[in-house]
XYZ file of C-alpha atoms in Angstrom:
701
model
C 86.543 106.647 104.838
C 86.326 102.901 104.342
C 83.509 101.132 102.273
C 81.885 97.929 103.180
C 79.219 95.669 101.687
C 76.470 94.883 104.188
C 74.055 92.087 103.804
C 70.984 91.085 105.872
C 69.437 94.689 106.049
C 65.700 93.904 106.962
C 64.333 97.260 105.945
C 65.041 100.980 105.064
C 63.825 102.079 108.520
C 66.179 99.556 110.359
C 69.022 100.653 108.168
C 68.430 104.168 109.256
C 68.214 103.227 112.943
C 71.526 101.274 112.622
C 73.190 104.186 110.850
C 72.292 106.372 113.629
C 73.657 103.940 116.183
C 76.946 103.726 114.355
C 77.131 107.535 114.260
C 77.020 107.484 117.935
C 80.454 105.537 118.215
C 83.759 107.407 118.536
C 84.650 108.830 115.201
C 81.499 107.724 113.768
C 79.788 111.027 113.098
C 80.311 110.726 109.248
C 79.080 107.019 108.841
C 76.619 106.361 106.007
C 74.491 103.184 105.695
C 72.547 102.796 102.567
C 69.699 100.492 102.377
C 69.505 101.172 98.528
C 72.953 99.921 97.756
C 73.664 97.684 100.886
C 76.947 99.796 101.416
C 78.494 101.307 104.613
C 80.817 104.153 104.711
C 82.749 104.472 107.862
C 85.767 106.150 109.306
C 88.693 103.768 109.258
C 89.344 104.661 113.078
C 85.790 103.228 114.080
C 86.240 99.915 115.766
C 84.757 97.304 113.489
C 83.863 94.963 116.224
C 81.441 97.503 117.564
C 80.024 98.224 114.128
C 79.411 94.459 113.675
C 77.695 94.158 116.990
C 75.270 97.154 116.049
C 74.627 95.403 112.695
C 73.890 92.080 114.340
C 71.000 93.648 116.229
C 69.238 93.685 113.060
C 70.504 90.353 111.570
C 72.776 92.261 109.307
C 76.525 91.628 108.715
C 79.568 92.846 106.809
C 80.624 90.873 103.764
C 84.382 90.286 103.673
C 85.135 91.228 100.131
C 88.776 89.767 100.546
C 87.433 86.357 101.440
C 84.333 86.635 99.299
C 82.468 85.997 102.418
C 82.810 82.167 102.367
C 80.138 79.807 103.526
C 81.640 79.116 106.839
C 81.577 82.931 107.707
C 77.969 83.063 106.588
C 76.801 80.366 108.975
C 78.479 82.053 111.890
C 75.534 84.564 111.964
C 72.875 83.775 114.391
C 70.185 86.000 112.442
C 68.780 85.197 109.003
C 70.052 86.911 105.736
C 67.312 88.660 103.998
C 68.990 88.666 100.560
C 68.322 86.489 97.670
C 69.397 82.852 97.841
C 69.130 82.454 101.537
C 67.915 78.731 101.774
C 67.962 78.789 105.586
C 65.169 81.403 105.492
C 63.186 79.393 102.962
C 63.595 76.304 104.994
C 62.598 78.095 108.318
C 59.391 79.511 106.753
C 58.555 76.301 104.883
C 58.834 74.239 108.039
C 56.858 76.751 109.930
C 53.997 76.729 107.363
C 53.896 72.775 107.296
C 53.591 72.780 111.376
C 50.880 75.357 111.097
C 48.998 73.449 108.432
C 49.312 70.312 110.460
C 47.994 71.900 113.533
C 45.034 73.400 111.632
C 44.352 69.897 110.209
C 44.495 68.114 113.599
C 42.427 71.015 115.413
C 39.714 68.862 116.868
C 41.668 65.512 116.761
C 44.337 66.006 119.302
C 44.736 67.351 122.796
C 45.092 71.153 123.263
C 48.606 70.848 124.569
C 49.713 69.099 121.446
C 48.402 71.811 119.334
C 49.906 74.520 121.544
C 53.244 72.768 121.085
C 52.923 72.747 117.399
C 51.950 76.314 117.118
C 54.667 77.233 119.380
C 57.355 75.345 117.574
C 56.070 76.966 114.216
C 56.298 80.409 115.864
C 59.671 79.809 117.255
C 61.176 78.486 113.949
C 60.058 81.535 111.875
C 60.057 84.233 114.551
C 62.869 83.545 116.967
C 65.430 85.938 115.212
C 62.727 88.702 115.417
C 61.796 87.849 118.965
C 65.565 88.028 120.081
C 66.246 91.378 118.326
C 63.032 92.587 119.832
C 63.624 91.710 123.199
C 67.164 93.463 122.997
C 65.501 96.674 121.629
C 62.780 96.518 124.289
C 65.442 96.361 126.980
C 67.082 99.456 125.216
C 63.580 101.292 124.756
C 64.251 101.233 121.076
C 60.953 100.824 119.061
C 61.289 99.451 115.523
C 59.241 96.773 113.783
C 61.139 94.060 115.631
C 60.119 95.506 119.040
C 56.337 95.988 117.880
C 56.292 92.388 116.519
C 57.629 90.997 119.784
C 55.189 92.914 121.902
C 52.390 91.657 119.611
C 53.535 88.086 119.851
C 53.931 88.130 123.640
C 50.553 89.651 123.923
C 48.901 87.248 121.583
C 50.345 84.245 123.325
C 49.521 85.461 126.812
C 45.955 85.749 125.873
C 45.905 82.265 124.197
C 45.859 83.402 120.628
C 48.175 80.635 119.480
C 46.900 80.284 116.070
C 47.064 83.953 115.270
C 50.400 84.346 116.801
C 51.937 81.706 114.597
C 50.340 83.045 111.595
C 51.724 86.574 112.340
C 55.258 85.113 112.835
C 55.248 83.263 109.427
C 53.629 86.160 107.592
C 56.228 88.705 109.097
C 59.074 86.371 108.199
C 57.819 86.112 104.526
C 57.348 89.844 104.468
C 60.866 90.495 105.386
C 62.072 87.919 102.983
C 60.171 89.514 100.224
C 61.037 92.988 101.062
C 64.793 92.018 100.912
C 64.210 90.365 97.557
C 62.674 93.431 96.064
C 65.529 95.595 96.940
C 68.068 92.896 96.002
C 66.532 92.729 92.562
C 66.735 96.369 91.985
C 70.364 96.391 93.266
C 71.170 93.352 91.042
C 70.001 95.426 88.056
C 72.299 98.257 89.037
C 75.159 95.789 89.690
C 74.894 94.277 86.197
C 75.649 97.763 84.964
C 78.677 97.798 86.918
C 80.022 94.425 85.591
C 80.880 95.945 82.140
C 84.251 97.098 83.429
C 87.102 94.967 81.769
C 89.352 93.198 84.434
C 92.403 92.550 82.173
C 94.156 93.903 79.062
C 96.770 92.517 76.645
C 99.660 94.869 76.664
C 102.275 94.990 73.828
C 105.758 95.328 75.527
C 108.982 95.236 73.583
C 107.190 92.978 70.821
C 105.662 90.498 73.406
C 101.939 90.243 74.460
C 101.571 90.263 78.281
C 98.226 90.142 80.214
C 98.006 92.921 82.931
C 95.247 94.088 85.221
C 93.624 97.285 83.698
C 94.549 99.240 86.894
C 98.309 98.763 85.964
C 97.865 100.361 82.390
C 99.601 103.633 81.982
C 99.098 106.505 79.371
C 100.692 105.793 75.992
C 100.775 101.930 76.602
C 99.766 99.985 73.564
C 97.176 97.322 73.939
C 95.834 94.668 71.476
C 92.080 94.025 71.676
C 90.938 90.931 69.834
C 87.311 90.173 68.463
C 84.942 89.699 71.467
C 87.210 91.552 73.899
C 86.490 94.630 75.803
C 88.714 97.889 75.158
C 90.160 98.406 78.595
C 90.379 102.163 78.759
C 89.836 105.456 76.623
C 92.344 105.680 73.782
C 93.083 105.945 70.061
C 93.220 103.368 67.432
C 96.859 103.168 65.885
C 96.272 100.142 63.528
C 93.429 97.818 62.718
C 89.847 98.166 61.521
C 86.695 96.867 63.296
C 83.240 97.839 64.327
C 82.798 98.535 68.124
C 79.778 98.087 70.295
C 79.612 101.217 72.649
C 76.474 100.247 74.495
C 78.127 100.465 77.746
C 79.009 103.998 77.321
C 76.138 105.301 75.140
C 73.191 102.897 75.447
C 73.316 102.652 71.641
C 73.259 98.956 70.416
C 74.349 99.775 66.835
C 78.039 99.147 66.228
C 80.282 102.062 65.304
C 83.117 101.619 62.649
C 86.631 102.193 63.867
C 89.978 102.630 62.185
C 93.285 104.289 62.566
C 93.045 107.721 64.318
C 89.549 107.175 65.736
C 88.864 107.561 69.473
C 87.594 104.515 71.476
C 85.990 104.283 75.032
C 86.919 101.773 77.750
C 84.229 99.173 78.205
C 83.141 99.021 74.534
C 83.350 95.731 72.843
C 85.391 94.909 69.825
C 83.344 92.905 67.291
C 85.387 91.601 64.641
C 88.997 92.962 63.541
C 92.007 93.050 65.703
C 92.743 96.628 67.163
C 96.060 98.051 68.415
C 95.054 100.941 70.703
C 97.150 103.665 72.450
C 96.020 104.211 75.879
C 95.188 107.918 76.531
C 93.877 107.711 79.871
C 94.608 105.449 83.106
C 91.396 103.472 83.795
C 90.368 105.304 86.722
C 90.208 108.462 84.742
C 88.331 106.877 81.756
C 84.732 107.695 80.839
C 83.595 104.146 82.004
C 85.162 104.458 85.337
C 83.544 107.960 85.876
C 80.222 106.648 84.847
C 80.325 103.518 87.071
C 81.487 105.713 90.023
C 78.570 108.186 89.407
C 76.092 105.425 89.064
C 77.149 103.924 92.348
C 77.076 107.407 94.135
C 73.694 108.023 92.474
C 72.178 105.301 94.747
C 73.261 106.991 97.926
C 71.584 110.330 97.435
C 68.202 110.703 99.225
C 65.492 112.846 97.476
C 63.261 115.241 99.262
C 60.452 112.679 99.127
C 62.605 110.046 100.774
C 63.686 112.497 103.505
C 60.215 113.448 104.150
C 59.030 109.865 104.398
C 62.044 109.090 106.710
C 61.116 111.946 109.009
C 57.420 111.120 108.954
C 58.273 107.509 109.971
C 60.081 108.777 113.078
C 56.633 110.134 114.342
C 54.548 107.650 112.913
C 55.546 104.643 115.045
C 55.276 106.423 118.331
C 52.049 107.859 117.452
C 50.767 104.218 116.501
C 51.926 102.882 119.956
C 50.017 105.633 121.660
C 46.910 104.723 119.591
C 47.326 101.038 120.389
C 47.590 101.844 124.232
C 44.501 103.983 123.907
C 42.685 101.109 122.101
C 43.590 98.707 124.795
C 42.450 100.759 127.909
C 39.785 103.372 126.721
C 36.875 100.848 125.601
C 37.215 98.737 128.758
C 37.564 101.587 131.168
C 34.876 103.946 129.716
C 32.500 101.621 127.694
C 32.499 98.461 129.756
C 34.452 96.657 126.891
C 36.033 93.195 127.330
C 39.655 93.700 128.373
C 40.939 90.405 126.501
C 39.121 91.586 123.103
C 40.460 95.161 123.286
C 43.903 93.987 124.324
C 43.873 91.822 121.177
C 42.711 94.762 119.042
C 45.522 96.943 120.456
C 48.095 94.424 119.680
C 46.836 94.276 116.060
C 47.005 98.142 115.931
C 50.784 97.622 117.023
C 51.590 95.745 114.006
C 49.930 98.416 111.778
C 52.626 100.631 113.265
C 55.309 98.987 111.032
C 56.475 101.796 108.576
C 58.377 99.393 106.310
C 56.221 99.500 103.341
C 55.938 103.347 103.473
C 59.605 103.566 103.631
C 60.099 101.219 100.719
C 57.695 103.313 98.766
C 60.624 105.322 97.207
C 64.094 103.569 97.131
C 63.200 100.639 94.815
C 61.592 103.056 92.411
C 64.602 105.420 92.404
C 67.337 102.777 91.998
C 65.160 101.213 89.166
C 64.767 104.426 87.392
C 68.427 105.174 87.757
C 69.236 101.654 86.456
C 66.901 101.872 83.495
C 68.264 105.108 82.315
C 71.851 104.014 82.705
C 71.068 100.908 80.781
C 69.990 103.415 77.850
C 73.049 105.544 78.250
C 71.564 108.346 80.264
C 73.581 108.965 83.358
C 71.673 110.339 86.329
C 73.818 111.575 89.186
C 71.336 110.946 91.841
C 67.699 110.410 93.002
C 67.114 113.987 93.555
C 67.899 114.724 89.834
C 65.661 111.773 88.641
C 62.737 113.320 90.853
C 63.501 116.651 89.286
C 63.596 115.321 85.775
C 59.964 114.078 86.235
C 58.907 117.546 87.423
C 60.241 119.420 84.574
C 57.872 121.727 82.430
C 60.340 123.849 80.520
C 63.459 122.736 78.545
C 66.097 125.237 77.364
C 68.309 124.195 74.433
C 71.576 125.633 73.387
C 71.562 125.499 69.540
C 75.025 124.775 68.386
C 75.959 121.052 68.844
C 72.693 120.337 70.569
C 69.806 121.032 68.229
C 72.317 121.182 65.445
C 75.408 119.046 64.848
C 77.775 121.965 65.296
C 79.282 121.112 61.859
C 78.832 123.714 59.228
C 77.771 122.641 55.761
C 77.336 124.289 52.317
C 73.401 124.697 51.929
C 73.531 127.068 48.816
C 75.967 128.227 46.158
C 75.591 131.165 43.820
C 78.077 130.990 40.837
C 79.041 133.915 38.493
C 82.226 132.431 37.108
C 82.028 128.681 36.735
C 85.466 128.204 35.371
C 87.153 129.937 38.451
C 84.879 129.865 41.397
C 85.202 126.231 42.662
C 88.826 125.776 41.659
C 90.011 128.879 43.404
C 87.862 128.223 46.550
C 89.432 124.757 46.866
C 92.969 125.993 46.262
C 92.579 128.614 48.923
C 90.708 126.447 51.662
C 92.721 123.201 51.231
C 95.261 123.862 53.833
C 92.856 125.734 56.473
C 91.444 123.997 59.633
C 88.696 126.670 60.047
C 85.152 124.921 60.269
C 83.844 126.999 57.324
C 86.825 125.810 55.268
C 86.246 122.232 56.215
C 82.534 122.643 55.159
C 83.567 124.173 51.576
C 86.202 121.330 51.217
C 83.451 118.680 51.928
C 81.349 120.531 49.221
C 84.322 120.429 46.880
C 84.744 116.603 47.496
C 81.129 115.969 46.875
C 81.371 117.904 43.572
C 84.520 115.783 42.842
C 86.743 118.961 42.335
C 90.433 118.388 42.696
C 92.022 120.957 45.171
C 95.333 122.417 43.810
C 97.521 124.645 46.084
C 97.446 128.308 46.350
C 100.444 130.525 47.137
C 101.127 133.437 49.553
C 98.045 132.803 51.499
C 97.514 135.753 54.004
C 94.805 135.710 56.583
C 92.948 138.999 57.474
C 91.429 138.770 60.904
C 87.691 138.811 61.004
C 87.325 139.375 57.220
C 88.938 136.405 55.332
C 91.835 135.438 53.148
C 94.021 136.992 50.366
C 96.047 134.461 48.243
C 97.700 134.098 44.802
C 96.825 131.206 42.550
C 98.342 130.583 39.199
C 99.678 133.969 39.146
C 96.596 135.951 39.887
C 95.449 137.439 43.306
C 92.088 136.202 44.796
C 89.919 137.181 47.825
C 87.833 134.771 49.960
C 85.848 135.831 52.947
C 82.736 137.798 53.967
C 81.331 141.080 52.384
C 83.893 143.262 54.309
C 86.745 141.563 52.722
C 85.489 142.644 49.331
C 86.206 146.286 49.959
C 88.336 146.570 46.728
C 85.312 146.043 44.611
C 82.276 147.835 43.623
C 79.652 145.141 44.197
C 76.753 145.457 41.564
C 73.090 145.645 42.759
C 72.267 141.934 41.643
C 75.143 140.543 43.631
C 74.046 142.731 46.590
C 70.658 141.485 46.323
C 71.692 137.702 46.475
C 74.043 138.574 49.479
C 70.898 140.058 51.221
C 68.732 137.060 50.241
C 71.084 134.377 51.705
C 71.487 136.532 54.883
C 67.858 136.607 55.298
C 67.769 132.932 55.095
C 70.118 132.916 58.229
C 73.053 131.659 56.323
C 76.814 132.647 56.804
C 78.522 133.808 53.716
C 81.879 133.073 51.989
C 82.578 135.122 48.931
C 85.209 134.398 46.491
C 86.451 137.358 44.101
C 89.341 138.379 41.890
C 90.553 141.995 41.072
C 87.301 142.864 39.280
C 84.366 140.842 40.266
C 82.709 138.488 42.770
C 83.125 134.921 41.306
C 80.522 133.474 43.360
C 79.418 132.710 47.228
C 78.598 129.967 49.425
C 75.604 130.056 51.911
C 76.782 128.040 54.931
C 74.559 126.766 57.716
C 74.936 124.524 60.793
C 73.408 121.283 59.917
C 70.339 120.411 61.951
C 70.296 117.140 63.660
C 67.852 114.671 62.056
C 66.184 113.760 65.303
C 65.701 117.415 66.632
C 62.276 117.923 65.337
C 60.804 114.594 66.348
C 62.403 114.951 69.715
C 60.767 118.382 70.463
C 57.355 117.067 69.209
C 57.737 114.113 71.473
C 58.594 116.386 74.427
C 55.649 118.469 73.878
C 53.494 115.298 73.562
C 54.593 114.064 76.904
C 53.754 117.375 78.704
C 56.884 119.691 78.615
C 55.045 123.036 78.148
C 57.767 125.243 76.828
C 60.955 124.366 74.716
C 63.176 127.282 74.405
C 66.269 127.745 72.150
C 69.028 130.028 73.509
C 71.806 130.908 71.066
C 74.580 133.385 70.435
C 73.897 133.483 66.654
C 72.055 136.243 64.978
C 68.304 136.545 64.783
C 67.852 135.290 61.177
C 69.828 132.018 61.933
C 68.012 131.389 65.217
C 64.705 131.974 63.545
C 65.570 129.517 60.711
C 66.669 126.880 63.274
C 63.751 127.417 65.604
C 61.164 127.064 62.917
C 62.855 123.937 61.592
C 62.969 121.958 64.858
C 59.643 123.330 66.200
C 60.678 124.975 69.613
C 57.994 127.163 71.206
C 60.301 130.147 71.640
C 63.806 131.343 70.839
C 66.165 133.918 71.985
C 69.275 135.174 69.777
C 72.271 137.171 70.127
C 72.996 135.899 73.607
C 76.444 136.050 75.332
C 77.069 133.276 77.867
C 75.932 135.697 80.717
C 72.775 136.472 78.887
C 72.010 132.711 78.734
C 72.387 132.579 82.539
C 70.044 135.448 83.078
C 67.468 133.975 80.617
C 67.676 130.490 82.525
C 67.015 132.217 85.870
C 64.127 134.180 84.368
C 62.660 130.865 83.000
C 63.189 129.226 86.439
C 60.873 131.890 88.131
C 58.142 130.575 85.684
C 58.566 126.790 86.227
C 60.906 123.823 86.629
C 63.677 124.406 84.042
C 66.154 122.037 82.596
C 68.989 123.311 80.528
C 70.565 121.193 77.686
C 73.979 121.971 76.254
C 77.123 120.182 75.206
C 78.703 120.705 78.577
C 81.711 122.708 77.614
C 80.715 126.311 76.682
C 77.346 125.996 78.461
C 78.576 125.319 81.852
C 77.327 128.605 83.575
C 73.783 128.028 82.188
C 73.829 124.248 83.080
C 74.933 125.089 86.562
C 72.116 127.926 86.928
C 69.203 125.568 85.750
C 67.402 123.445 88.261
C 68.532 120.669 86.189
C 71.641 120.684 84.036
C 71.620 118.064 81.154
C 74.556 117.646 79.002
C 75.205 115.551 75.823
C 78.607 114.479 75.389
C 79.388 110.961 74.384
C 81.616 110.600 77.366
C 83.469 114.072 77.359
C 85.004 114.809 80.789
C 83.449 118.335 80.800
C 79.838 116.916 80.010
C 80.235 114.316 82.700
C 81.458 116.861 85.399
C 79.228 119.850 84.697
C 75.669 118.391 84.376
C 73.276 116.690 86.756
C 72.277 114.348 83.795
C 74.445 113.209 80.941
C 73.202 111.859 77.636
C 76.168 109.725 76.654
C 74.989 109.598 73.022
C 75.889 112.655 70.776
C 72.286 113.205 70.040
C 68.884 114.071 71.821
C 67.060 110.916 70.743
C 66.770 109.173 74.175
C 65.774 112.616 76.061
C 61.922 112.074 75.791
C 62.271 108.560 77.289
C 64.343 109.780 80.122
C 61.734 112.473 80.861
C 59.099 109.678 80.738
C 61.018 107.385 83.132
C 61.425 110.395 85.603
C 57.826 111.188 85.433
C 56.902 107.468 85.890
C 59.098 107.083 88.902
C 57.518 110.153 90.603
C 54.038 108.898 89.829
C 54.822 105.299 91.179
C 56.399 106.887 94.270
C 53.151 108.935 94.996
C 50.970 105.866 94.375
C 53.119 103.569 96.742
C 52.761 106.326 99.432
C 49.084 106.317 98.906
C 48.779 102.510 98.933
C 50.962 102.087 102.037
C 49.177 104.650 104.092
C 45.684 103.833 102.543
C 46.046 100.188 103.698
C 47.065 101.044 107.148
C 44.217 103.531 107.454
C 41.739 100.953 106.469
C 43.214 98.572 109.043
C 42.933 101.312 111.693
C 39.486 101.824 110.758
C 38.519 98.312 111.463
C 39.319 98.794 115.065
C 36.144 100.992 115.486
C 33.681 98.013 115.020
C 36.269 95.775 116.622
C 36.949 93.789 113.422
C 40.781 94.208 113.342
C 42.648 90.913 113.717
C 46.337 90.291 114.010
C 46.518 88.474 110.643
C 44.788 91.284 108.878
C 47.092 93.883 110.463
C 50.206 91.960 109.249
C 48.547 91.307 105.896
C 47.803 95.120 105.378
C 51.569 95.755 105.874
C 52.653 92.778 103.907
C 50.262 93.399 101.021
C 51.574 96.948 100.955
C 55.205 95.870 100.993
C 54.786 93.307 98.110
C 52.450 95.666 96.098
C 54.943 98.598 96.209
C 58.042 96.349 95.598
C 56.362 94.753 92.481
C 55.079 98.224 91.141
C 58.391 99.872 91.657
C 60.277 96.908 89.839
C 58.122 97.469 86.728
C 60.164 100.556 86.054
C 63.009 98.164 84.841
C 60.705 96.556 82.210
C 61.680 97.973 78.816
C 60.012 96.545 75.747
C 62.412 95.572 72.885
C 61.017 98.187 70.314
C 61.312 100.885 72.859
C 63.919 103.545 72.020
């Protein structure tokens, strides 16, 4: 499949028809033409000349990326380009409007033939491309907006409605221009996200600095990133210190300090110091490349609402044509109506048959919603997931690494022998990489205790460690590792007390007694409680915590963060079963870290992963929070709900204005200019309302 950029698509409905025609070509069955992104995917075997001819019928054309579509090529097209910056279209519409104003001013002062000439010239200047396309479509019996407008123009001129025909041609041209501008604005917002990718990198080779395209970088290459430059791909700092802006990946504007050994993401910006970075991924495998690819793909997916609108539009236009024919013939034949008046009314009804505003109800809102969330570091893999996000009523959370940091810390200590307890614990845990050992060593560091080294360290699986320190033997681990002792009731009581608080215990003992114990907990994220509160406030009915931890730990975290319910002691398959059970009662989103929660994420109607760019998170979920916290989740849900609300509102406005125009035929009040204004008004309105999704106040999260 080859990808081409297409310009000049006049509307979503037209793009759909062009796609259908390209699919009829030999080997063209898999062709996809997206109005949202202005891109065409087509099999390389399909003759490009035939594709160009099909596009030309709607005034669209392929952009030659290799030549950057130079000006000469652009002027070779006989049809206007609806994209932003088309001076020719502005000039044509401006000239037509001036001629129309001149004709209105001279209405009673010049001969009728002069007025007709002015009106005809104005109509031809602004409407000739529509007229040519419409005639071609009429000969093929293909009925789209151009065909309807052409029939209406011919009919209006044939009954002497010169003034109305001219106004319709000008307004239709303006409508098409504004429609193109609206979609282009949403596309540009999306494209501005895609420009964050760096183009070149400074590679260190045999002591020399050479500039290479990022596509040429290989794993283990060393690159130098100076202040203000973009980091070319994912890697690790091998020397230098600086702060880095990771907004392109995470949406977080606050810089992150980096020094030797720290990971960095491609596309992030180095602020002040010079960094030497070892590349760990070729650019196409980097987090940024995957994000940009997924953001581009997200524009192509059609939501259930869009599919319904497109299906509805197929039947809507022929139905309006039948209604128009009935309006033209029934009143004169059955009720002695005036043929000329009812022919005029029928022509006006034809214009109401344009489904452009209706088809535009969804795509601009969807692209705007995806772009807005991507700007905040929230990666939504398609419009269908954005729509689903707006429908959520239940959110299930994994505990470890999601509501908590996934980093154990010492919450309580009970000491029976001050002189030995900390010193022995530090010596035994010093060389261990176990998460609980790291928590204990962090506590030792906080207390300023220097760790010496223990001897003959022996690990007993599932229990703890036996070690020798300064000639004496010591035990460190859970209660089961203290089997050599007769633990007194007071110590037993303390153990029970800490366990009831949901803490994990690490005891330290010698030959005779317990020296003390650590009560270790998984640190709750600072933002978890406020996020849960916000989610309830914006209408999420149920927040559910799912964890493999035991009941007391789960209860403690659930109470601390404020979830509405929790389930503990769950195996991965139990989480899947619980998500299925919740899905039977509402629309469920499951949030996890994208690594051990993959089955549950896949089972939920919407899988949401947090991961700060981890591959597994990006690949597993439908939505990825690129930060390593939940802070932006409520805003993502709010944007999803707003998009759904705006789409419903747009559909109501589009159909409502058309219904109102059709009702005006009953007393015979519908005019050609009211008909075109009903469609134009709806188009402008749904475009502007959809673009408001992109607006983000500076103080918003």
